[in-house]
mmCIF file of C-alpha atoms in Angstrom:
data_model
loop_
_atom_site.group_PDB
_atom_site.id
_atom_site.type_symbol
_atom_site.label_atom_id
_atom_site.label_comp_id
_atom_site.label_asym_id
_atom_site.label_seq_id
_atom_site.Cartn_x
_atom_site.Cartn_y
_atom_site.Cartn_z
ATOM 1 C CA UNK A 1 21.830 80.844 1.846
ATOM 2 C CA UNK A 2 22.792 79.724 5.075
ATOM 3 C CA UNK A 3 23.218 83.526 6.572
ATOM 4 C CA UNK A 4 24.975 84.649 4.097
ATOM 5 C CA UNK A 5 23.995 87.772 1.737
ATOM 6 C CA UNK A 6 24.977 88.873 -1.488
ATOM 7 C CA UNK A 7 26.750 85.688 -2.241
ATOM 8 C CA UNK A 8 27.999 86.877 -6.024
ATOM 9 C CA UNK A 9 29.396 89.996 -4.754
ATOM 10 C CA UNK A 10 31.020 88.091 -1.943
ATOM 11 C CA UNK A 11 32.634 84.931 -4.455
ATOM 12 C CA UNK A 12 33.529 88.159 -7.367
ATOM 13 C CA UNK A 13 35.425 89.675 -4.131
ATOM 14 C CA UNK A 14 37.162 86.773 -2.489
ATOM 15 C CA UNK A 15 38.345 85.412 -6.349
ATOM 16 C CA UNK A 16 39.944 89.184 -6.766
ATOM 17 C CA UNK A 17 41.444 89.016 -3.176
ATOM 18 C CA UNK A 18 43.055 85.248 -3.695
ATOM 19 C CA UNK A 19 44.645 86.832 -7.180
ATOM 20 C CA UNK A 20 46.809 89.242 -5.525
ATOM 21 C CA UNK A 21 49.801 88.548 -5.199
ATOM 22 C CA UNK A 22 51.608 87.544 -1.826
ATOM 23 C CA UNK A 23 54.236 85.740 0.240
ATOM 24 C CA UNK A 24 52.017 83.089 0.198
ATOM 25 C CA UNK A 25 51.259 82.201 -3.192
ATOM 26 C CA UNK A 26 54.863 83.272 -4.362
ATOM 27 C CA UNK A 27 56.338 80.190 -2.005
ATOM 28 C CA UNK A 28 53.999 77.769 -3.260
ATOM 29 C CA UNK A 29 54.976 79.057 -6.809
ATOM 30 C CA UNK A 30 58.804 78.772 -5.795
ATOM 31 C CA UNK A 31 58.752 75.555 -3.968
ATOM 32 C CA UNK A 32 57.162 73.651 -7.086
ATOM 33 C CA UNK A 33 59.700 74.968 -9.180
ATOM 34 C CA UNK A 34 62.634 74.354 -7.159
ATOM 35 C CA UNK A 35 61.355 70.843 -5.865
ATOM 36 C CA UNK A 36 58.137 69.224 -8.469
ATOM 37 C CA UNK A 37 54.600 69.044 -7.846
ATOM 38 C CA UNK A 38 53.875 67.059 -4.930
ATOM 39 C CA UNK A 39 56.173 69.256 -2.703
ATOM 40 C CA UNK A 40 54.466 71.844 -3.833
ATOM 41 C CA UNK A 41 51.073 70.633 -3.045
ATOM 42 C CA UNK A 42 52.835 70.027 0.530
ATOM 43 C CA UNK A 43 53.401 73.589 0.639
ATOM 44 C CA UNK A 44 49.989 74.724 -0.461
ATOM 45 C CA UNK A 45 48.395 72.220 1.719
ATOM 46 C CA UNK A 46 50.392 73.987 4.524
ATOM 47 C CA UNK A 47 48.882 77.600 3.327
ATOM 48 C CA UNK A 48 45.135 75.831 3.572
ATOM 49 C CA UNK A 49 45.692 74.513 6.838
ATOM 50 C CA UNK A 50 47.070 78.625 7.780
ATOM 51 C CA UNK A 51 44.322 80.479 6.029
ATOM 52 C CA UNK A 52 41.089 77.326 7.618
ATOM 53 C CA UNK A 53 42.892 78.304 10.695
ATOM 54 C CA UNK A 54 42.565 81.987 10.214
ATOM 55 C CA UNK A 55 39.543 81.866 9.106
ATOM 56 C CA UNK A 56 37.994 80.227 12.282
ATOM 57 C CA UNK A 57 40.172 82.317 14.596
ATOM 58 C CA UNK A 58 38.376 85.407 12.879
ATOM 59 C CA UNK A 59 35.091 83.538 13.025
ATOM 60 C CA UNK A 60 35.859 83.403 16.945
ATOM 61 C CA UNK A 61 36.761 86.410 17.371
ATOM 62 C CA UNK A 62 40.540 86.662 17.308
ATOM 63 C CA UNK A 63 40.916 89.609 15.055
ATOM 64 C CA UNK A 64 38.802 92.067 17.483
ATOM 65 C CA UNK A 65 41.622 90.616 20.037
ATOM 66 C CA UNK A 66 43.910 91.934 18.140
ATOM 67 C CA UNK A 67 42.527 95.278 17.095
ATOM 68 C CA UNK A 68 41.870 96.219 21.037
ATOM 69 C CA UNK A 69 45.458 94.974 21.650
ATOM 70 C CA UNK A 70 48.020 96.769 20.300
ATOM 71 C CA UNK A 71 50.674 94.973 21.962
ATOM 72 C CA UNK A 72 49.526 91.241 20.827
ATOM 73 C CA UNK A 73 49.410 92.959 17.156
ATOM 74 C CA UNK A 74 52.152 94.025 17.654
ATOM 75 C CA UNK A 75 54.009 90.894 18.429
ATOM 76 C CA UNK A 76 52.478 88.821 15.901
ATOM 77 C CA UNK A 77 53.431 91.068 12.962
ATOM 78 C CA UNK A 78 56.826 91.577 14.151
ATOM 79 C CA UNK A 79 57.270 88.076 14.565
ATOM 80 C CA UNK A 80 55.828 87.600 10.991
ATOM 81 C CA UNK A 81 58.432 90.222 9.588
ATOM 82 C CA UNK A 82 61.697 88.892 10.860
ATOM 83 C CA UNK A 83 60.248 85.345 9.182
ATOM 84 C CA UNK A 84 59.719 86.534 6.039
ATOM 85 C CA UNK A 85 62.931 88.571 6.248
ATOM 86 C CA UNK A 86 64.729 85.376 7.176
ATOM 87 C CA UNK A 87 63.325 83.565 4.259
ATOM 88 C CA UNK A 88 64.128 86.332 1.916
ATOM 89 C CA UNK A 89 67.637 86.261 2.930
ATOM 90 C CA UNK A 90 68.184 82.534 2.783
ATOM 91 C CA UNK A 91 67.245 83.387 -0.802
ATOM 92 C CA UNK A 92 69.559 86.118 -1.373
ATOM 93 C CA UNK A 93 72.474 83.686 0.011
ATOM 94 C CA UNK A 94 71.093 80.974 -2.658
ATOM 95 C CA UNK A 95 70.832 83.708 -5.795
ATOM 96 C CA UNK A 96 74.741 84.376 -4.555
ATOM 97 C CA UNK A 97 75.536 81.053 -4.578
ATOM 98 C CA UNK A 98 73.704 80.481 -7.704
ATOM 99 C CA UNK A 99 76.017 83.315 -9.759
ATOM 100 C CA UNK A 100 79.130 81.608 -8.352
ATOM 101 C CA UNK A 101 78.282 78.353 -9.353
ATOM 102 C CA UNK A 102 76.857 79.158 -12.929
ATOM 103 C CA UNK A 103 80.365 78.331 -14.948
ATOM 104 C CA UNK A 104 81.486 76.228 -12.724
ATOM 105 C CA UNK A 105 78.589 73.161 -12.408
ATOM 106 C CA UNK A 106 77.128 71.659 -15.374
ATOM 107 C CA UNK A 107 73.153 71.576 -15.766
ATOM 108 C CA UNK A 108 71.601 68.452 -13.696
ATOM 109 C CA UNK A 109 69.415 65.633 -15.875
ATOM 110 C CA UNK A 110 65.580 66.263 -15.160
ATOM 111 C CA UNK A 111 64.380 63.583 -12.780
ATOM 112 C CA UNK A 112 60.886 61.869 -12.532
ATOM 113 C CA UNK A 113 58.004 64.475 -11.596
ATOM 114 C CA UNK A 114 57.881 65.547 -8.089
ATOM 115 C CA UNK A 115 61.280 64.605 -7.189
ATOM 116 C CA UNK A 116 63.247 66.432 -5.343
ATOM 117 C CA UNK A 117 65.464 68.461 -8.195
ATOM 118 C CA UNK A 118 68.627 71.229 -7.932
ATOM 119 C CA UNK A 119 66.883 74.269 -6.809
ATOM 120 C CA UNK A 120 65.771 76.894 -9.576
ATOM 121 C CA UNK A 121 65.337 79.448 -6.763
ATOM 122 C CA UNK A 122 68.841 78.692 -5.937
ATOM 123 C CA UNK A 123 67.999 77.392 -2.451
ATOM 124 C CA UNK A 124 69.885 74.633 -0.784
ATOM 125 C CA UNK A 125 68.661 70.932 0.159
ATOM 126 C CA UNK A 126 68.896 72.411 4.137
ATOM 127 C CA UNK A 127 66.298 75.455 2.684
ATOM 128 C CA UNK A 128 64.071 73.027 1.275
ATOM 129 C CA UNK A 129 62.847 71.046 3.995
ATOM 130 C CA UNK A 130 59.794 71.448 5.476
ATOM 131 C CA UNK A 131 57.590 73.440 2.880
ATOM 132 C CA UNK A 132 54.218 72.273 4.631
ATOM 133 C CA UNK A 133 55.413 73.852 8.014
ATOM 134 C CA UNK A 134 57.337 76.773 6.028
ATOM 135 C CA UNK A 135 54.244 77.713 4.358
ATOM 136 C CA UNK A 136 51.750 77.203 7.733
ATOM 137 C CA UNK A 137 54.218 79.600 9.189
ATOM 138 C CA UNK A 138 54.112 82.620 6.443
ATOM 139 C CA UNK A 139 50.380 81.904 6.121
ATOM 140 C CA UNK A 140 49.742 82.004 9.698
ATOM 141 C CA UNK A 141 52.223 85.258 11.192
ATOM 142 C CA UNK A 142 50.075 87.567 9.361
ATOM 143 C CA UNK A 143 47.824 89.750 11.307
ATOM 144 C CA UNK A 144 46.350 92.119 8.620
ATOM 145 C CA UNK A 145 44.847 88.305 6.940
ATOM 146 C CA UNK A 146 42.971 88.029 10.613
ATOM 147 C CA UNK A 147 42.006 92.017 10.753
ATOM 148 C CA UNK A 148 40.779 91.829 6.696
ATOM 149 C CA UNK A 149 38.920 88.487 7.092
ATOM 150 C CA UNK A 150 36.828 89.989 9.335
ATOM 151 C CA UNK A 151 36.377 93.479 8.071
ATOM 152 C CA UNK A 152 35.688 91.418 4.413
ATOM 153 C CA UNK A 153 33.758 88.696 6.018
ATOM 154 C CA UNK A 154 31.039 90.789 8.581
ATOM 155 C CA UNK A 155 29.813 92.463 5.552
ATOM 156 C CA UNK A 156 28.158 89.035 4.471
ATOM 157 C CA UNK A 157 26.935 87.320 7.346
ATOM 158 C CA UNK A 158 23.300 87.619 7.915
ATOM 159 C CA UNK A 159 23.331 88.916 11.651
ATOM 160 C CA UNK A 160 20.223 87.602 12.520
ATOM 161 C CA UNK A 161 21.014 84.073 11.177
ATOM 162 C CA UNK A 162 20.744 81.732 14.224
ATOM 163 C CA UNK A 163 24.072 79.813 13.193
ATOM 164 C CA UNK A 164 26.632 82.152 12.016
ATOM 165 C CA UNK A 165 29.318 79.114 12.052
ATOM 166 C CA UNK A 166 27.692 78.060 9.070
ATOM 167 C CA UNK A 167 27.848 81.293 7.530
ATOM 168 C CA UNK A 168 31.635 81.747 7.691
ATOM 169 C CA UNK A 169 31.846 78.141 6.998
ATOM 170 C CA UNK A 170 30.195 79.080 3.758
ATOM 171 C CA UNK A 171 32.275 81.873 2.837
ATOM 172 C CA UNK A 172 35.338 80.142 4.243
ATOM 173 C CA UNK A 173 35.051 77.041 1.681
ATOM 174 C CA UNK A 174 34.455 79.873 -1.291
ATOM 175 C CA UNK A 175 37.775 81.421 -0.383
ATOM 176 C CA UNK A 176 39.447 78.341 -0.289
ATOM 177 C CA UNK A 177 38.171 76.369 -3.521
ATOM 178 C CA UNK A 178 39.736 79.443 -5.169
ATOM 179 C CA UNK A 179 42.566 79.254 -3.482
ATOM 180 C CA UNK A 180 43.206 75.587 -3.969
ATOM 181 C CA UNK A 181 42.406 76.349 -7.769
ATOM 182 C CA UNK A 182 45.069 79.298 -7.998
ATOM 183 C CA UNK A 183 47.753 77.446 -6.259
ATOM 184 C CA UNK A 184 47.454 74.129 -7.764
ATOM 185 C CA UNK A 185 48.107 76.825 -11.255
ATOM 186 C CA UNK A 186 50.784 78.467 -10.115
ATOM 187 C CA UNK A 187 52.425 74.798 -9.126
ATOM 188 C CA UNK A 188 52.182 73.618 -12.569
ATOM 189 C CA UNK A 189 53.709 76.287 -13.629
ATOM 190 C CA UNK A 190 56.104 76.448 -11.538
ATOM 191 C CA UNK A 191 57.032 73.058 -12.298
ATOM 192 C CA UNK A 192 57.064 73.809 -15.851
ATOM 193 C CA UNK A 193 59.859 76.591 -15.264
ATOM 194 C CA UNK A 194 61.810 74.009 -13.109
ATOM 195 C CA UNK A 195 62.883 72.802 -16.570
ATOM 196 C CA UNK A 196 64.151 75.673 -17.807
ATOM 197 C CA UNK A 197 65.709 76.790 -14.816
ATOM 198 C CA UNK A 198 67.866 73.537 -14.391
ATOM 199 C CA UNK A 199 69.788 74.999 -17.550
ATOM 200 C CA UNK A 200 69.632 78.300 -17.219
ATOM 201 C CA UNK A 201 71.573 79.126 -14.551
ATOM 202 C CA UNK A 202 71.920 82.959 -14.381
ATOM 203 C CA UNK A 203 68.375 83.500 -15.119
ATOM 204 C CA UNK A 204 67.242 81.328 -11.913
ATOM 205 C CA UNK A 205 69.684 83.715 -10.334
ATOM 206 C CA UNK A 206 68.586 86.735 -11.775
ATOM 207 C CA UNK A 207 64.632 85.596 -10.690
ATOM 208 C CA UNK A 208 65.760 84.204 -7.129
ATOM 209 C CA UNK A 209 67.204 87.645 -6.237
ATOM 210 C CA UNK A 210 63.892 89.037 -7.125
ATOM 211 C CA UNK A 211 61.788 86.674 -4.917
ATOM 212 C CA UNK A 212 64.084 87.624 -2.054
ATOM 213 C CA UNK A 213 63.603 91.727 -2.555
ATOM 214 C CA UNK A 214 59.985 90.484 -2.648
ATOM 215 C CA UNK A 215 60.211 88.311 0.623
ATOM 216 C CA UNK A 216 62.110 91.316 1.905
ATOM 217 C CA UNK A 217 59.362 93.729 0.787
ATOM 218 C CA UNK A 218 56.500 92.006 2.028
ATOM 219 C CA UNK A 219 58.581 91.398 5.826
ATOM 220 C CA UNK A 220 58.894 95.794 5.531
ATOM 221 C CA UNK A 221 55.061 95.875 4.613
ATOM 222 C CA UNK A 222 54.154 94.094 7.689
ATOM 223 C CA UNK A 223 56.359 95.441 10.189
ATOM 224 C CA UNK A 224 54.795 98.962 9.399
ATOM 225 C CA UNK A 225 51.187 97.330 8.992
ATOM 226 C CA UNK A 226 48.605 99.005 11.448
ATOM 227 C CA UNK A 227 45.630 97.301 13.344
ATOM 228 C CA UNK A 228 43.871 99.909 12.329
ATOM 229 C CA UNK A 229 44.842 99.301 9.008
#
């Protein structure tokens, strides 16, 4: 089918890959929950436009760039890490700000869906602008996404199929209907938890301090992320 061979392997693979967890999905999940649904489908829409963009670069041959490169890859990833690491911090800051405020400010009335509400993840209006770009940005400073699209991808292009555009074009929009699929669950949810959160003050706390160790783990995992890798 259009150059591309053993397609239910392939869609069984990419479905398994989009479940993991990672920065990407977790700010998609965080942003609905902190700010309703249509911000977060501004932040997923943001990781689409990252991954499509990914995608092609691989499908151009960005990611053999990088592997022969050490000093681009190692750029990029660095760059990546000190973003994440910002982000995670901004979150730590919040969770902090989040403990000190729990006695002292009374729960906030649930507004109408999508609007803009206090922050479950503790984050400030300032922290909240921008998810579209925010999310372009994580998806995007990731190296190892450009290096395991194409290690993933090659396996299932046909390479004596006249148009391999088509072929990555294929795989591509399987990757990404799953993706949309996954996200748009994880923003009902988290819109769903905005509720709770709104009263619950030290457990928005308690769960905004973990996002940030995770932010901060995933910013450690790239920094020491090989091209080899």
């Amino acid at each position: 089918m259009l150059g591309v061979i053993h397609y239910p392997t392939y869609a069984l693979g990419a479905l398994l890959i989009v479940l993991l967890p990672g920065p990407n999905s977790l700010y998609v999940l965080s942003t609905a929950a902190r700010a309703g649904i249509s911000t977060g489908y501004r932040a997923a829409a943001g990781v689409f436009l990252g991954d499509t963009t990914l995608i092609t670069l691989t499908s151009l041959g960005a990611a053999s760039l990088l592997r022969t490169t050490p000093v681009i890859f190692d750029a990029v990833k660095l760059i990546g890490a000190v973003y994440l690491l910002v982000i995670g911090y901004g979150m730590l800051k919040a969770a902090r700000d989040l403990w000190r405020e729990r006695h002292a400010t009374p729960a906030a009335p649930a507004g109408p869906e999508g609007s803009a509400q206090p922050a479950p993840s503790g984050q400030p209006e300032a922290a909240q602008t921008s998810p579209f770009r925010r999310a372009l940005l994580i998806s995007l400073l990731n190296p190892k996404a450009i290096l395991f699209l194409l290690s993933f991808f090659v396996q299932f292009v046909d390479p004596s199929y006249a148009s391999p555009g088509f072929s990555f074009a294929v795989l591509g929009g399987t990757v990404q209907l799953f993706s949309f699929l996954y996200l748009s669950t994880l923003i009902l949810a988290g819109h769903r938890l905005a509720a709770v959160f709104r009263v619950r003050r030290r457990l928005s706390a308690t769960l905004t301090t973990g996002v940030a160790a995770l932010f901060i783990g995933f910013a450690a995992k790239l920094a020491t992320a090989s091209a080899a890798g």
